[in-house]
Each structure stands twice: as structure tokens, then as C-alpha cells.
PDB file of C-alpha atoms and ligand atoms in Angstrom:
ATOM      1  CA  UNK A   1       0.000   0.000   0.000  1.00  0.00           C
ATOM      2  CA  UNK A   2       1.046   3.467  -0.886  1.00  0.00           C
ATOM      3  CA  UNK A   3       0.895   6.271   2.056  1.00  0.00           C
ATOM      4  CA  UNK A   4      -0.880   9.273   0.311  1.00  0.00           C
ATOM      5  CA  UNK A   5       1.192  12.118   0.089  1.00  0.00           C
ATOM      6  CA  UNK A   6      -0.077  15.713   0.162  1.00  0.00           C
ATOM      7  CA  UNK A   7       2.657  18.349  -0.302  1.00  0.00           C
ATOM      8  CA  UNK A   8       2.359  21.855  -0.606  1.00  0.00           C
ATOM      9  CA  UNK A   9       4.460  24.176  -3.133  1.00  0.00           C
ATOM     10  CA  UNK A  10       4.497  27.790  -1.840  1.00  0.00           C
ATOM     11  CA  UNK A  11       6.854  28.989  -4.152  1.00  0.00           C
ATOM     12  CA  UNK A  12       7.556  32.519  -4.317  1.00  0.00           C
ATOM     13  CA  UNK A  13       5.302  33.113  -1.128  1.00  0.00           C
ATOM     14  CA  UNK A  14       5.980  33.828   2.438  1.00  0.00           C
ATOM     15  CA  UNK A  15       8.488  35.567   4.355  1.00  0.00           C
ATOM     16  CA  UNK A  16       9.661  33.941   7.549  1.00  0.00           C
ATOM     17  CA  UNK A  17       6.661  35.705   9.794  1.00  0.00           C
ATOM     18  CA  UNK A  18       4.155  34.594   7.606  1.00  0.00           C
ATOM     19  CA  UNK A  19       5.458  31.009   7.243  1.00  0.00           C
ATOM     20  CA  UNK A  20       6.190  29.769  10.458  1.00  0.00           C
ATOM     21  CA  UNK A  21       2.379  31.433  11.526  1.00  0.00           C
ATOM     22  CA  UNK A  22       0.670  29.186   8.296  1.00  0.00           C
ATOM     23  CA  UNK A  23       3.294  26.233  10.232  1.00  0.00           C
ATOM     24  CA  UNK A  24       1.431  26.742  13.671  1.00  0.00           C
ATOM     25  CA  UNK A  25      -1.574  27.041  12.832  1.00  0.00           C
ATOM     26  CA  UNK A  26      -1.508  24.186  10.093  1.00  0.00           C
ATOM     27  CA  UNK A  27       0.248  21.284  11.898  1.00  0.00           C
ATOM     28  CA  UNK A  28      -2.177  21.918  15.198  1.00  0.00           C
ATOM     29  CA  UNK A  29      -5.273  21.100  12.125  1.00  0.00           C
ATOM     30  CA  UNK A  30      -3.897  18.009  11.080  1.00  0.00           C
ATOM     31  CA  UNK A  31      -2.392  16.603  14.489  1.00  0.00           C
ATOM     32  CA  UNK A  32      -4.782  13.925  14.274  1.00  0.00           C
ATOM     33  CA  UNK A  33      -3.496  12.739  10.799  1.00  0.00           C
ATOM     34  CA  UNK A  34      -1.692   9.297  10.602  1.00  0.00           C
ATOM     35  CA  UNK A  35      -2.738   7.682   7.368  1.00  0.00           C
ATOM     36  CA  UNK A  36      -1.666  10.706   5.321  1.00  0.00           C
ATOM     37  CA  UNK A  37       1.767  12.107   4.821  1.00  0.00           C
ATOM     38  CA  UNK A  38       2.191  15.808   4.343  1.00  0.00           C
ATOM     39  CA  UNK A  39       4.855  17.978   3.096  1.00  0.00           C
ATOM     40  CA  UNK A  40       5.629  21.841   2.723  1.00  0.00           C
ATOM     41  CA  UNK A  41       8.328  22.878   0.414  1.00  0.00           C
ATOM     42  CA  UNK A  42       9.135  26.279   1.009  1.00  0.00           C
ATOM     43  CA  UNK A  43      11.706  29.039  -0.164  1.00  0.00           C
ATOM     44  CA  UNK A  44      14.846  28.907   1.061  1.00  0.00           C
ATOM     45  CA  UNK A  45      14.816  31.088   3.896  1.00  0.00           C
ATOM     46  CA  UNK A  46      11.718  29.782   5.365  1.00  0.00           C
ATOM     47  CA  UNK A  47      13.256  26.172   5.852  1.00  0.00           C
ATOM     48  CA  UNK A  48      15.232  26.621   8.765  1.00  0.00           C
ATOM     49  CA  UNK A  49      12.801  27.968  10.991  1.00  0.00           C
ATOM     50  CA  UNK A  50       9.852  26.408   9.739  1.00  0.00           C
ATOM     51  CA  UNK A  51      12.501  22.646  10.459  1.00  0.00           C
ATOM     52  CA  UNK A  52      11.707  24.262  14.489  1.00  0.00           C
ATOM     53  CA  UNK A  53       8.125  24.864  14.198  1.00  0.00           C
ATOM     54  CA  UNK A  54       7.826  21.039  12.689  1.00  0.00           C
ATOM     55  CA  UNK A  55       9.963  19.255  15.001  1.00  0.00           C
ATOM     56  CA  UNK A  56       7.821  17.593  16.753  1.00  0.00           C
ATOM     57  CA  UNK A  57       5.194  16.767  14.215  1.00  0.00           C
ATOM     58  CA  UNK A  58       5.284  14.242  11.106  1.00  0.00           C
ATOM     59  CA  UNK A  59       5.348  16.794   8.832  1.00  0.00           C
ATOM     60  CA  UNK A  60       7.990  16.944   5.988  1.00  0.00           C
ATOM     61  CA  UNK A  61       9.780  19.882   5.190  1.00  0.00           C
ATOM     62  CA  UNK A  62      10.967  20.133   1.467  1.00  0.00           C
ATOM     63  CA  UNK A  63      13.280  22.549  -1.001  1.00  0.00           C
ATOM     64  CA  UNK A  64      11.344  23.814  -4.465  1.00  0.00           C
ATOM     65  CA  UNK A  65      14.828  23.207  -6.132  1.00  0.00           C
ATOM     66  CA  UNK A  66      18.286  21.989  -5.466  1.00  0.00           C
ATOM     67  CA  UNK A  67      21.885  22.452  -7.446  1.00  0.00           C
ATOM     68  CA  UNK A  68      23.669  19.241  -8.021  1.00  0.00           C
ATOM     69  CA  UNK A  69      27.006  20.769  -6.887  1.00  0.00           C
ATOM     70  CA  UNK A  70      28.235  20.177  -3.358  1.00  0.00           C
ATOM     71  CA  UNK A  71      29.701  23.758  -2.970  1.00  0.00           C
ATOM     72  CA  UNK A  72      31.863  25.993  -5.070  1.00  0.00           C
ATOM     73  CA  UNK A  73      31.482  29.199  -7.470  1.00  0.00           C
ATOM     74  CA  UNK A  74      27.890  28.937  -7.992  1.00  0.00           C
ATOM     75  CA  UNK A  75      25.986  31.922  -6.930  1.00  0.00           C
ATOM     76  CA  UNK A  76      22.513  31.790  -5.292  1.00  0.00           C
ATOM     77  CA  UNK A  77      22.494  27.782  -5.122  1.00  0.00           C
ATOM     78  CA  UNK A  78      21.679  25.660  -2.559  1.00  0.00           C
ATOM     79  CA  UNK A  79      23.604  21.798  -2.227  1.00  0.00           C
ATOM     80  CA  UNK A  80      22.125  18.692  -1.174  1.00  0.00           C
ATOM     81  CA  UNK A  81      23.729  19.523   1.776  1.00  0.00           C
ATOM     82  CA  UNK A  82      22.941  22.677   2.655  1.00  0.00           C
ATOM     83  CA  UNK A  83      19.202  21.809   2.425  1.00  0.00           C
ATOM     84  CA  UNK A  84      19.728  18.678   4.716  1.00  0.00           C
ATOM     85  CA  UNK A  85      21.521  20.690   6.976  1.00  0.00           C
ATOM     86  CA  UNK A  86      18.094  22.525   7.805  1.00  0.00           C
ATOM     87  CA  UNK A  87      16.032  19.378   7.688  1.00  0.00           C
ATOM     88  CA  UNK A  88      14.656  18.411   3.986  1.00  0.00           C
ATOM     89  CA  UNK A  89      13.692  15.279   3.327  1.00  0.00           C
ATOM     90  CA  UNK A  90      12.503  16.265   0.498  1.00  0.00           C
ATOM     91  CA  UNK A  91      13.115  18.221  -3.033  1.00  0.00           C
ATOM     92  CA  UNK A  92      11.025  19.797  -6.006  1.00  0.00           C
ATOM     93  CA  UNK A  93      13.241  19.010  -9.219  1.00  0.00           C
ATOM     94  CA  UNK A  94      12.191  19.823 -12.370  1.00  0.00           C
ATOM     95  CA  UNK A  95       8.704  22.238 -11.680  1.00  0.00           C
ATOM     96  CA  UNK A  96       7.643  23.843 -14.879  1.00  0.00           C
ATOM     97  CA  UNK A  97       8.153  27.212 -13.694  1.00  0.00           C
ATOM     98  CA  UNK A  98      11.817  25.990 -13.373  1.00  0.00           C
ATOM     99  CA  UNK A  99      11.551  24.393 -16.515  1.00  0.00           C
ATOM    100  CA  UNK A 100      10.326  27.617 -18.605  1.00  0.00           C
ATOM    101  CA  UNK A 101      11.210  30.535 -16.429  1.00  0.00           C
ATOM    102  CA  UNK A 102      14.596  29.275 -15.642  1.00  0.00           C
ATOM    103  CA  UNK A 103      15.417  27.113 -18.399  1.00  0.00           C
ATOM    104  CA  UNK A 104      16.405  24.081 -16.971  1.00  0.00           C
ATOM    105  CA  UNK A 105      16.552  21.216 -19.169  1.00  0.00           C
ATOM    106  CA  UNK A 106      16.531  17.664 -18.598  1.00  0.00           C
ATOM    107  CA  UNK A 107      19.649  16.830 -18.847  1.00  0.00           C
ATOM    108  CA  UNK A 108      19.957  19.020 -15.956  1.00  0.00           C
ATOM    109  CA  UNK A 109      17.302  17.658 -13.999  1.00  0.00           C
ATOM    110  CA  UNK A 110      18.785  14.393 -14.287  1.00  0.00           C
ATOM    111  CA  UNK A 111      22.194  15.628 -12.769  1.00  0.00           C
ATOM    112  CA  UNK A 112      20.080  17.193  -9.918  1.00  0.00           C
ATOM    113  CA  UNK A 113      18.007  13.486  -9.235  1.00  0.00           C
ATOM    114  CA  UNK A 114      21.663  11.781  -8.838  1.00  0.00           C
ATOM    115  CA  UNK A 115      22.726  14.452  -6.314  1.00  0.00           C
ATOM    116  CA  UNK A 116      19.394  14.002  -4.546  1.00  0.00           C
ATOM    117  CA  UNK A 117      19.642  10.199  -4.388  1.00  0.00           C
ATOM    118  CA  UNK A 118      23.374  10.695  -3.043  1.00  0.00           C
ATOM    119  CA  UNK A 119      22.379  12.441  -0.607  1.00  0.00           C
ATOM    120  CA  UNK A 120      19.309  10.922   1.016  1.00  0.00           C
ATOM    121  CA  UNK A 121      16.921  13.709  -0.430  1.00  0.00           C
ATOM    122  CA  UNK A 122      13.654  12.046  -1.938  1.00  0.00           C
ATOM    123  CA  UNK A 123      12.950  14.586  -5.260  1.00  0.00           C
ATOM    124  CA  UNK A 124       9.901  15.061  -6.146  1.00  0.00           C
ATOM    125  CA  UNK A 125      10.217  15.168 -10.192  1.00  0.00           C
ATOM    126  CA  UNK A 126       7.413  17.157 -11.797  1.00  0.00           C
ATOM    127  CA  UNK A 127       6.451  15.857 -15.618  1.00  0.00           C
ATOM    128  CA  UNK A 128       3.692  17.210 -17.504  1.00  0.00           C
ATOM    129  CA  UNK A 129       2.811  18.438 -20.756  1.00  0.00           C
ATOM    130  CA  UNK A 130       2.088  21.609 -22.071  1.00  0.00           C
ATOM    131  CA  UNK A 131      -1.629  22.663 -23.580  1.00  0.00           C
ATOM    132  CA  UNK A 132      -0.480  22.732 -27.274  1.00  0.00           C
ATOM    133  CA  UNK A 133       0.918  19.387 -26.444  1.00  0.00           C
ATOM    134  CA  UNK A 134      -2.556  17.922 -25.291  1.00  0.00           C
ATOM    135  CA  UNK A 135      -4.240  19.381 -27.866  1.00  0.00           C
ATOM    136  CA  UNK A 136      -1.524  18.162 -30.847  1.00  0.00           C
ATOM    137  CA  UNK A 137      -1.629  14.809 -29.174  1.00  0.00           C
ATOM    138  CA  UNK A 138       0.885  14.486 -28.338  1.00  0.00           C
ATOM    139  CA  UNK A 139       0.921  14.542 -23.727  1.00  0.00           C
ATOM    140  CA  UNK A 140       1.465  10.811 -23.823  1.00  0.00           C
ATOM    141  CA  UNK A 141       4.682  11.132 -25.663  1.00  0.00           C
ATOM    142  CA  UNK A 142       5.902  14.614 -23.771  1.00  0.00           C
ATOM    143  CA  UNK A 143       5.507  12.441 -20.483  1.00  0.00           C
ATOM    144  CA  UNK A 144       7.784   9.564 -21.607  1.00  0.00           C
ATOM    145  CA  UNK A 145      10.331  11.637 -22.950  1.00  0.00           C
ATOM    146  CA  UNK A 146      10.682  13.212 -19.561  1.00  0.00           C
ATOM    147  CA  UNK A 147      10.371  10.160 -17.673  1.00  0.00           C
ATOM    148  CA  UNK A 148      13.073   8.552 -19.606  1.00  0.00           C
ATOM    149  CA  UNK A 149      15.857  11.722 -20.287  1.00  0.00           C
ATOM    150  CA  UNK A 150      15.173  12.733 -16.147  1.00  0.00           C
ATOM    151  CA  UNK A 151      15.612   8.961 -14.764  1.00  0.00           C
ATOM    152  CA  UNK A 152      18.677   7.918 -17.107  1.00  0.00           C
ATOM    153  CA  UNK A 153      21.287   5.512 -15.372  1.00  0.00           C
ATOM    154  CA  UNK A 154      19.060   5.934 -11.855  1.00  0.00           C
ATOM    155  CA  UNK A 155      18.415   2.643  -9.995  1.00  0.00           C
ATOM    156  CA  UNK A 156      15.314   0.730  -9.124  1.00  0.00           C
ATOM    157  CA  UNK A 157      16.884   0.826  -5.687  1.00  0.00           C
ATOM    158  CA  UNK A 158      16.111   4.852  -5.919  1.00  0.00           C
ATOM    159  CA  UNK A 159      13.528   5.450  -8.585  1.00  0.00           C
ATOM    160  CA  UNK A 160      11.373   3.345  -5.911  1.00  0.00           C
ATOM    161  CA  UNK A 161      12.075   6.382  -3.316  1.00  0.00           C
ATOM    162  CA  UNK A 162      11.313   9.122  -5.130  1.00  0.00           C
ATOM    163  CA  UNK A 163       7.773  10.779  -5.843  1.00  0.00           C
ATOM    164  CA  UNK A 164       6.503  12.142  -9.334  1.00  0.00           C
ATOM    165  CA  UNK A 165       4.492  14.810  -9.703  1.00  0.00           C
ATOM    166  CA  UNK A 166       1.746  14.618 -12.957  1.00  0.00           C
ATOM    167  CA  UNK A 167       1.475  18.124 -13.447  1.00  0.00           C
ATOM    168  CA  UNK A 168      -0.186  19.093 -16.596  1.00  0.00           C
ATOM    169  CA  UNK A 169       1.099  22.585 -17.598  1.00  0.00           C
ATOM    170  CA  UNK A 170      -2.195  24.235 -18.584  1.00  0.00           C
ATOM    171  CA  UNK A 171      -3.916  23.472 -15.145  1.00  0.00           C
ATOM    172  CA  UNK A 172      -1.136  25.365 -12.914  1.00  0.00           C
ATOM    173  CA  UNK A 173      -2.229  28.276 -11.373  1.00  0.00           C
ATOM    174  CA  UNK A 174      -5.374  28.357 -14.054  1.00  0.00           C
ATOM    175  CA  UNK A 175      -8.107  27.121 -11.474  1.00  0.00           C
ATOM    176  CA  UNK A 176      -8.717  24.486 -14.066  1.00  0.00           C
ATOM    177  CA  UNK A 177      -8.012  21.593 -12.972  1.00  0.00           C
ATOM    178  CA  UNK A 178      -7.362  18.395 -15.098  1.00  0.00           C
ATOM    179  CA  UNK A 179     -10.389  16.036 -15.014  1.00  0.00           C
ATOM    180  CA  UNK A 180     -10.023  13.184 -12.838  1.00  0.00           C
ATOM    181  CA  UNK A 181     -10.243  10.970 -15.551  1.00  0.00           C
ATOM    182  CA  UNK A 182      -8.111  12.548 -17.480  1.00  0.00           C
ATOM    183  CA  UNK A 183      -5.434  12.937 -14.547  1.00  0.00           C
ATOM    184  CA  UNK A 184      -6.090   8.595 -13.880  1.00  0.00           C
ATOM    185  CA  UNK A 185      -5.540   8.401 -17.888  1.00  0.00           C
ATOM    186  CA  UNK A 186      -1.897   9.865 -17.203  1.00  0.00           C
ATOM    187  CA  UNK A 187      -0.887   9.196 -14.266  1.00  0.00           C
ATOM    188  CA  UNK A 188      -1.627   5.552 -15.013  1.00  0.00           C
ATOM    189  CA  UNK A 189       0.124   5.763 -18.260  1.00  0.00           C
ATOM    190  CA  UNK A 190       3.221   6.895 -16.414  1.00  0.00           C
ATOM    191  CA  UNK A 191       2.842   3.916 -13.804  1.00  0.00           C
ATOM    192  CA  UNK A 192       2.941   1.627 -16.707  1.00  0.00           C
ATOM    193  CA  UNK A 193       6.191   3.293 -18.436  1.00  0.00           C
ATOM    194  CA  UNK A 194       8.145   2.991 -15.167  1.00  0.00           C
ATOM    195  CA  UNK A 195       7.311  -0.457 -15.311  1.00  0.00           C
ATOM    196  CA  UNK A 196       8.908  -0.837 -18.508  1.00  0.00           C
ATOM    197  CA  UNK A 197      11.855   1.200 -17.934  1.00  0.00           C
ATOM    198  CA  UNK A 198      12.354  -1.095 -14.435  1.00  0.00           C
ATOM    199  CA  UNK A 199      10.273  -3.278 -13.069  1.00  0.00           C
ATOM    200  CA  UNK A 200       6.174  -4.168 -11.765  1.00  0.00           C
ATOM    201  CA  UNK A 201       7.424  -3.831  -8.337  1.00  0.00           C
ATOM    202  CA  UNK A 202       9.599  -0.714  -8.718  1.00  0.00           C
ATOM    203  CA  UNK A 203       5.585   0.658 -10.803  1.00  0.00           C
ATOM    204  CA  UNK A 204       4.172  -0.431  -7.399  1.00  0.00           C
ATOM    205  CA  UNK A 205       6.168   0.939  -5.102  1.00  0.00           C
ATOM    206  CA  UNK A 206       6.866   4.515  -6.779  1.00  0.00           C
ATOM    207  CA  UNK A 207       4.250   7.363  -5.486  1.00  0.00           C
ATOM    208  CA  UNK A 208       2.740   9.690  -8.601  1.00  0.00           C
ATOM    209  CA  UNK A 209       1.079  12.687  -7.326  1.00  0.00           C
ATOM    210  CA  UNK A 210      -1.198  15.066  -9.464  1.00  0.00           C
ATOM    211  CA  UNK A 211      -1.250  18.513  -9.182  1.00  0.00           C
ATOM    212  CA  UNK A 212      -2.999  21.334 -10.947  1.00  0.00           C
ATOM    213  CA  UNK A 213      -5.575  23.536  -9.183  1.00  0.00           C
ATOM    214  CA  UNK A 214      -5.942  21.197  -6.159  1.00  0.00           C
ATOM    215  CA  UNK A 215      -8.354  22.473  -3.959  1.00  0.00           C
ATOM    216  CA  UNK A 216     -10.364  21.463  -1.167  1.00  0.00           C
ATOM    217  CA  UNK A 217     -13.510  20.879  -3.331  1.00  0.00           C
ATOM    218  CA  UNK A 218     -12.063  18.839  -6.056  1.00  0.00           C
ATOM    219  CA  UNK A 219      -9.628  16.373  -4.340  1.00  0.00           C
ATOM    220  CA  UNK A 220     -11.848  13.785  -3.164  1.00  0.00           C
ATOM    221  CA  UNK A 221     -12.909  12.597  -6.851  1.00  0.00           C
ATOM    222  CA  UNK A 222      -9.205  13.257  -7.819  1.00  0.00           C
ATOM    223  CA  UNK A 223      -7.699  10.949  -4.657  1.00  0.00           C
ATOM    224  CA  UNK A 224     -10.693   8.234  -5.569  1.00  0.00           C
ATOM    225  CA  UNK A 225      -8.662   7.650  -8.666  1.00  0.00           C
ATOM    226  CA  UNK A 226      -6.852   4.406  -8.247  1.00  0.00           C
ATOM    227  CA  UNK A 227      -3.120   5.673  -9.156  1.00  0.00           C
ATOM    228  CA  UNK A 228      -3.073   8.793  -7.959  1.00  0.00           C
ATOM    229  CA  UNK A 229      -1.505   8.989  -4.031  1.00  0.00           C
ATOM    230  CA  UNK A 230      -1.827  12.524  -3.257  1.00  0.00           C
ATOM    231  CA  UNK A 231      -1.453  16.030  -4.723  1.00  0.00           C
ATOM    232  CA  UNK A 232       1.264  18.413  -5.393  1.00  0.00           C
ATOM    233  CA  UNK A 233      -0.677  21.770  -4.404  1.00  0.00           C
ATOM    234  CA  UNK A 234       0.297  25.513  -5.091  1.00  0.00           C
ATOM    235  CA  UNK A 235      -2.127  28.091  -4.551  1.00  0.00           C
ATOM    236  CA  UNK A 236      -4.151  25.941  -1.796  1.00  0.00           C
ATOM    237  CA  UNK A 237      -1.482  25.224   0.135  1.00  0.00           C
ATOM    238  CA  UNK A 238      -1.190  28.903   1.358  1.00  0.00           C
ATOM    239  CA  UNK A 239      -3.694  29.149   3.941  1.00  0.00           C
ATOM    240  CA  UNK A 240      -3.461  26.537   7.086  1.00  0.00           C
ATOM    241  CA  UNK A 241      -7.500  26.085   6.662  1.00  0.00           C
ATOM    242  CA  UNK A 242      -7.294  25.068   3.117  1.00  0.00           C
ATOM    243  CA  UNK A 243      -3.875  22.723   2.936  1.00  0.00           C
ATOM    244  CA  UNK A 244      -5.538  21.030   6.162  1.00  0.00           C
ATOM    245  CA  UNK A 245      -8.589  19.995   4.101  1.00  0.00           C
ATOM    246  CA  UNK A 246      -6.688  18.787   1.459  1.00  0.00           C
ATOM    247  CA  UNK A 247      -4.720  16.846   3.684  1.00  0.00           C
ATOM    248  CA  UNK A 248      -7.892  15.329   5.462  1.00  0.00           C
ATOM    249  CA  UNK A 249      -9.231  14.726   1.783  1.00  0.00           C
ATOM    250  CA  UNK A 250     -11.148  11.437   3.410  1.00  0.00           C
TER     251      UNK A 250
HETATM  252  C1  PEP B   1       2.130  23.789  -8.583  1.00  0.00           C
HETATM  253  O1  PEP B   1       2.685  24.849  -8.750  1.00  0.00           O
HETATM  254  O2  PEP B   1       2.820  22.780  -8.424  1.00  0.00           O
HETATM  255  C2  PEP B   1       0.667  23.742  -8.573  1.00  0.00           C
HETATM  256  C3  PEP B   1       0.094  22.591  -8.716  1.00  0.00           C
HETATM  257  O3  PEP B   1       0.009  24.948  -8.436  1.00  0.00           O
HETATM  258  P1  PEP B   1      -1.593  25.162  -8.275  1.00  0.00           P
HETATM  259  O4  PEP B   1      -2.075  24.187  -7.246  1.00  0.00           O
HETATM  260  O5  PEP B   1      -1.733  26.584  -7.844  1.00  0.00           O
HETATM  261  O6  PEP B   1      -2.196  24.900  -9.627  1.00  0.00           O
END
């Protein structure tokens, strides 16, 4: 059985003040969780107080984005290091805002995945296609190309760790979500290619989230879908009221 996993993205959102207040008031909301794991990734300066305000919860704390390098001439990165020095378990690699805005590629994003595996960070790697992609036909094809230029020469052993985010460019920040059909249709499709890139097990074990205008309304119908485990979650993951719900999605 896979452990749903609901993990906020705040990304540029939040100065230290108004993080570690959403922190308080969000873990005492979902103290009574146990059958759901969540996660915050949060800008850089927020993660080492908001790793004090979480200490004594479940809660994972996670980086939106990590440099492969260890240290050296590289200005305004962060290392594997540096964000498990301040208590990540996890990291974002490969969002489509750092795909398009920031131009990483994935040869790139492949570079950062063996870093994170190195070092005991779990990535997150968002996939997803763009609208002209969907409409050309062409999503199924985007997806696999991802999947198979990001995860080049990684393990089982580690692919099995990490979680993938099916985010479909044309529902982020829109408010229109992906159907939940539509979201099963893709997410299920990528199950089925890590299969064939590794192994049924290594399918099994691996945890693909969706995100796309998650809210509290619409994630019930999307977590009923039978590959999906959980939700990668922007713009509802700001207020403690709203993450909660969509943490308690039951
Ligand atoms: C995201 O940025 O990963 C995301 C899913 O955003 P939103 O929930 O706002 O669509």
C-alpha cells in the first residue's frame, strides 16, 4: 500500500513571519493525521525555521529546487547539503516554472536526481505536458520523454524512493483543474512506463502525485482515482485552513 502524500508548493510566497504562523496554525489542524503524509516545500529562507516549528510533528519539510554541486562558485544555489543541513527530506526538481522561467533542461534535472539520491533527499520530479501538447496529441509522448531523459542511469533501488508529480502545464495556477479521468488516464500511463523502464514492483512501489488547481472541493474525486496517491498543491497550500482539508481529503 502506498501512504498518500499531500505536499504543498508555496513557491515565491511567504516571508519567515508569515510562514512559520501558516506552520502553527496548520500542523495543530492536522495533528490527528496518521494515514496521510504531508509535506511543505518552502523558499529557502523559510526552511530553517519552519525545520523548528515542525519538530515535533510528522510533517515533511521540502526545497522547491536543489543544485547538483556540493559547494563551489555557484551563486545563489543551494547543495544537497545545505538543504539537509536545515532538515529536507525532500526536493522539487524539475517544476515547470523551473523548466520555462529558468530554463532548466533535462539533462539538468537528471544531474540534480543523482545528487538528490546521493544524498538521502527524496525529489519530487514534476512531468507534464504543455496545452499545445494535449491538444496536438501528443501529452502521452511529452511524459515519456521526460520520464526517460530525467531517470537515465538511476536505480530501481532509488527510482522506488522518489515521488513524481503529474502536473499538466495548462492546469497550474489556471483554477482548471485536469479532469479526474483525465489525470487517472496519465498518471496511469506513467505507472505503466516505469514499469517498462524497471520493473512491476519498482511501478508499485513509486508514489505519482497530481497537481494542478488542487483544492479542497475537487480532491476527493481526484484521490478516488486508483493511481493517484496525493497532490502536489500551489495556490491551496497557502492558507493553514485550506492545505488542512486537502490533507484530510477522506
Ligand atoms: C504547482 O505549482 O505545483 C501547482 C500545482 O500549483 P496550483 O495548485 O496553484 O495549480
Amino acid at each position: 500500500m502506498r501512504t498518500p502524500f499531500m505536499c504543498a508548493n508555496w513557491k515565491l510566497h511567504k516571508d519567515v513571519d508569515e510562514a512559520v504562523e501558516m506552520a502553527k496554525k496548520f500542523k495543530e489542524l492536522v495533528a490527528d493525521v496518521d494515514d496521510v503524509e504531508a509535506g511543505i516545500c518552502a523558499p529557502a529562507v523559510d526552511l530553517y525555521p519552519l525545520n523548528e516549528v515542525l519538530a515535533d510533528t510528522d510533517i515533511k519539510l521540502g526545497s522547491e529546487n536543489m543544485y547538483h554541486k556540493e559547494s563551489g562558485a555557484y551563486t545563489g544555489e543551494l547543495s544537497p547539503q545545505m538543504i539537509k543541513s536545515v532538515g529536507c527530506e525532500y526536493a522539487i526538481i524539475g517544476h515547470s516554472e523551473r523548466r520555462e522561467i529558468f530554463g532548466e533542461d533535462d539533462a539538468l534535472l537528471n544531474l540534480k536526481l543523482k545528487a538528490a539520491f546521493e544524498n538521502d533527499i527524496k525529489p519530487i520530479l514534476c512531468i507534464g505536458e504543455k496545452l499545445e501538447e494535449r491538444e496536438a496529441d501528443e501529452h502521452f509522448a511529452r511524459v515519456k520523454f521526460q520520464l526517460e531523459a530525467d531517470l537515465s542511469g538511476i536505480e530501481a533501488e532509488d527510482a522506488k524512493d522518489m515521488v513524481l508529480a503529474y502536473e499538466p502545464l495548462w492546469a497550474i495556477g489556471t483554477g482548471e483543474s485536469a479532469t479526474p479521468e483525465q489525470a487517472e488516464e496519465m498518471v496511469k500511463y506513467i505507472r505503466d512506463t516505469v514499469a517498462e523502464m524497471y520493473d512491476q514492483d519498482t511501478a508499485d512501489a513509486i508514489r505519482i502525485q497530481y497537481g494542478g488547481s488542487v483544492k479542497p472541493w475537487n480532491v476527493e474525486e481526484i484521490m478516488e482515482q486508483p493511481n493517484i496517491d496525493g497532490a502536489l498543491v500551489g495556490s491551496a497550500s497557502l492558507e493553514a485552513e485550506s492545505f488542512s482539508k486537502i490533507v484530510k481529503f477522506k
